[in-house]
mmCIF file of C-alpha atoms in Angstrom:
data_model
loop_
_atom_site.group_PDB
_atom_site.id
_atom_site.type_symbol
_atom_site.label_atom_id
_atom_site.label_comp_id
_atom_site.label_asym_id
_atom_site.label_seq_id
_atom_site.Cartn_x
_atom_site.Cartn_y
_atom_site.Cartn_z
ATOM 1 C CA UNK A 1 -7.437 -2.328 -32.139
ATOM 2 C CA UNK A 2 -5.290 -3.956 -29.220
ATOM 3 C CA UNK A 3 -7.386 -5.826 -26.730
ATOM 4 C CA UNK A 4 -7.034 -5.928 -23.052
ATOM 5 C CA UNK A 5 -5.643 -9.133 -21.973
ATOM 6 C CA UNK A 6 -7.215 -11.284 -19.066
ATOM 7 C CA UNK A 7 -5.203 -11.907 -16.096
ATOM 8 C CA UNK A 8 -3.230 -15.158 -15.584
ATOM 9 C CA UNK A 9 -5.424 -16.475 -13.131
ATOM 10 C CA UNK A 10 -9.133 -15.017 -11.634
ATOM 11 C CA UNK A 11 -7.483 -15.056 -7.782
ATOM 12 C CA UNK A 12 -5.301 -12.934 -6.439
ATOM 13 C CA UNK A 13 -1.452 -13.514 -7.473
ATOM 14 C CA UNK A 14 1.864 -11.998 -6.172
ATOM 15 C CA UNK A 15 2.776 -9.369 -9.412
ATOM 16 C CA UNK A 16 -1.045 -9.122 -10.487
ATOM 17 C CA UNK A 17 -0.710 -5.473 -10.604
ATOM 18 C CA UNK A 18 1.960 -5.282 -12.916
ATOM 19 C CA UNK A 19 0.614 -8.077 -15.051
ATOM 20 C CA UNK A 20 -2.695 -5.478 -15.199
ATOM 21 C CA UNK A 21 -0.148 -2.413 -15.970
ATOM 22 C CA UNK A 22 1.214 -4.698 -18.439
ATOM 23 C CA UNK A 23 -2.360 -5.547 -20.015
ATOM 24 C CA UNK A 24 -3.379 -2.318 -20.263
ATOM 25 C CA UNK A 25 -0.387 -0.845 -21.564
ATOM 26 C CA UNK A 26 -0.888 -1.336 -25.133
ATOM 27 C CA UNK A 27 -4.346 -0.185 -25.280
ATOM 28 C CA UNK A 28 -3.096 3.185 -23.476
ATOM 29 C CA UNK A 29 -1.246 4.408 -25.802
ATOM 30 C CA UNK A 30 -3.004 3.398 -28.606
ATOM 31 C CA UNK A 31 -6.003 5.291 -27.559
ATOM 32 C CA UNK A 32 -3.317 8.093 -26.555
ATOM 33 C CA UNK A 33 -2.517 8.386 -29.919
ATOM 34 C CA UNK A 34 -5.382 8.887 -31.742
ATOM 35 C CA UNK A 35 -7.659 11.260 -29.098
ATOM 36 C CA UNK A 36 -7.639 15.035 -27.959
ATOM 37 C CA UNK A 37 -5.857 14.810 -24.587
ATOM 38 C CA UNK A 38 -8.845 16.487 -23.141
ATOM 39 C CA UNK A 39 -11.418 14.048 -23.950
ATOM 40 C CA UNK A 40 -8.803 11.512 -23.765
ATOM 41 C CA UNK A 41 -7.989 12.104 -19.570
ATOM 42 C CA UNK A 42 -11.898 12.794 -18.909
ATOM 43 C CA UNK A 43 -13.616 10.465 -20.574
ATOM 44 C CA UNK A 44 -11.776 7.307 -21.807
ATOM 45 C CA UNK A 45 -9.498 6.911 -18.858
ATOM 46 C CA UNK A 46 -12.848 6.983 -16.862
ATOM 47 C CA UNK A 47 -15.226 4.984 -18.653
ATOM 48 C CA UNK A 48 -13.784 3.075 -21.975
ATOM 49 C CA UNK A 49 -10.407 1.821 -20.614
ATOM 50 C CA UNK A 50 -11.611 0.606 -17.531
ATOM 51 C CA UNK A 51 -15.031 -1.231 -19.021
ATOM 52 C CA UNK A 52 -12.503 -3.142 -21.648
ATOM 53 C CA UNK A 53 -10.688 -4.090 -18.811
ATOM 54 C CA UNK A 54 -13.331 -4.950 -16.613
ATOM 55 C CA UNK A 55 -14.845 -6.861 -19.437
ATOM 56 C CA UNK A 56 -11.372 -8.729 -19.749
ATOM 57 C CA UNK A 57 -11.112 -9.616 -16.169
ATOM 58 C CA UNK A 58 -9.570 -7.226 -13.801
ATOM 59 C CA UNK A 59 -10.941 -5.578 -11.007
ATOM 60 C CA UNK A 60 -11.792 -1.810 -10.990
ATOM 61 C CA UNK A 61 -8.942 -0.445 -8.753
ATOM 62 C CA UNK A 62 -6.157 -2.689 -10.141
ATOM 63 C CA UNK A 63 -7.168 -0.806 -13.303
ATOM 64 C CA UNK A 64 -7.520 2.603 -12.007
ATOM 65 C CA UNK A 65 -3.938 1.909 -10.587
ATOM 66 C CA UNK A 66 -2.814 0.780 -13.659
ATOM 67 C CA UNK A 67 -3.943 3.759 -15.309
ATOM 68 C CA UNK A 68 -2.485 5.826 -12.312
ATOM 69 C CA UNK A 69 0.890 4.349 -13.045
ATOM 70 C CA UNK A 70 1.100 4.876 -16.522
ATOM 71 C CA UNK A 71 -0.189 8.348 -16.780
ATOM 72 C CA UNK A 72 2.652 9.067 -14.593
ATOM 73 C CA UNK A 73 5.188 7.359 -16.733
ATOM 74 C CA UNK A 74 3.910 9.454 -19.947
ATOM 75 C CA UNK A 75 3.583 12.607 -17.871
ATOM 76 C CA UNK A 76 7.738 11.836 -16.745
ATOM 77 C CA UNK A 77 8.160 10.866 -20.737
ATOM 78 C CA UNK A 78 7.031 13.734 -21.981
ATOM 79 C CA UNK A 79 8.720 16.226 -19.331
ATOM 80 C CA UNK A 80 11.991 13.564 -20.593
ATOM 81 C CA UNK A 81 12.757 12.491 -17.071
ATOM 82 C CA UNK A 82 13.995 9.399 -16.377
ATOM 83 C CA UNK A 83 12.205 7.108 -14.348
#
């Protein structure tokens, strides 16, 4: 399993939300990969992704925007659009 890595510093920093996007990133997919889409959109995006990340540091909408930002980038994979 890939762990969510901790931010760079605990304050606010210029980039933070990318370095989150970045942290996250890893642990996205792998969970993508092995989970019903279904329970994979309702439940772990909700609860499990954003705990381990919580648990590793970030806040809660950083996260969620994370999240928001990737989804979008598979969605545009998938549909093979170039982002």
């Amino acid at each position: 399993m890939v762990l969510v890595t901790p931010p760079k510093r605990t304050e606010p920093y210029p980039d933070r939300d990318i370095d989150c996007e970045e942290a996250i990133e890893p642990r996205f997919f792998e969970y993508l990969a092995n989970v019903d889409l279904t329970i994979f959109w309702e439940t772990y995006l909700r609860n499990d992704l954003v705990s381990e990340a919580k648990a590793a540091g970030w806040g809660q909408e950083e996260v969620q925007l994370a999240i928001r930002r990737l989804s979008t980038a598979y969605e545009l994979m998938l549909n093979d659009i170039d982002i």
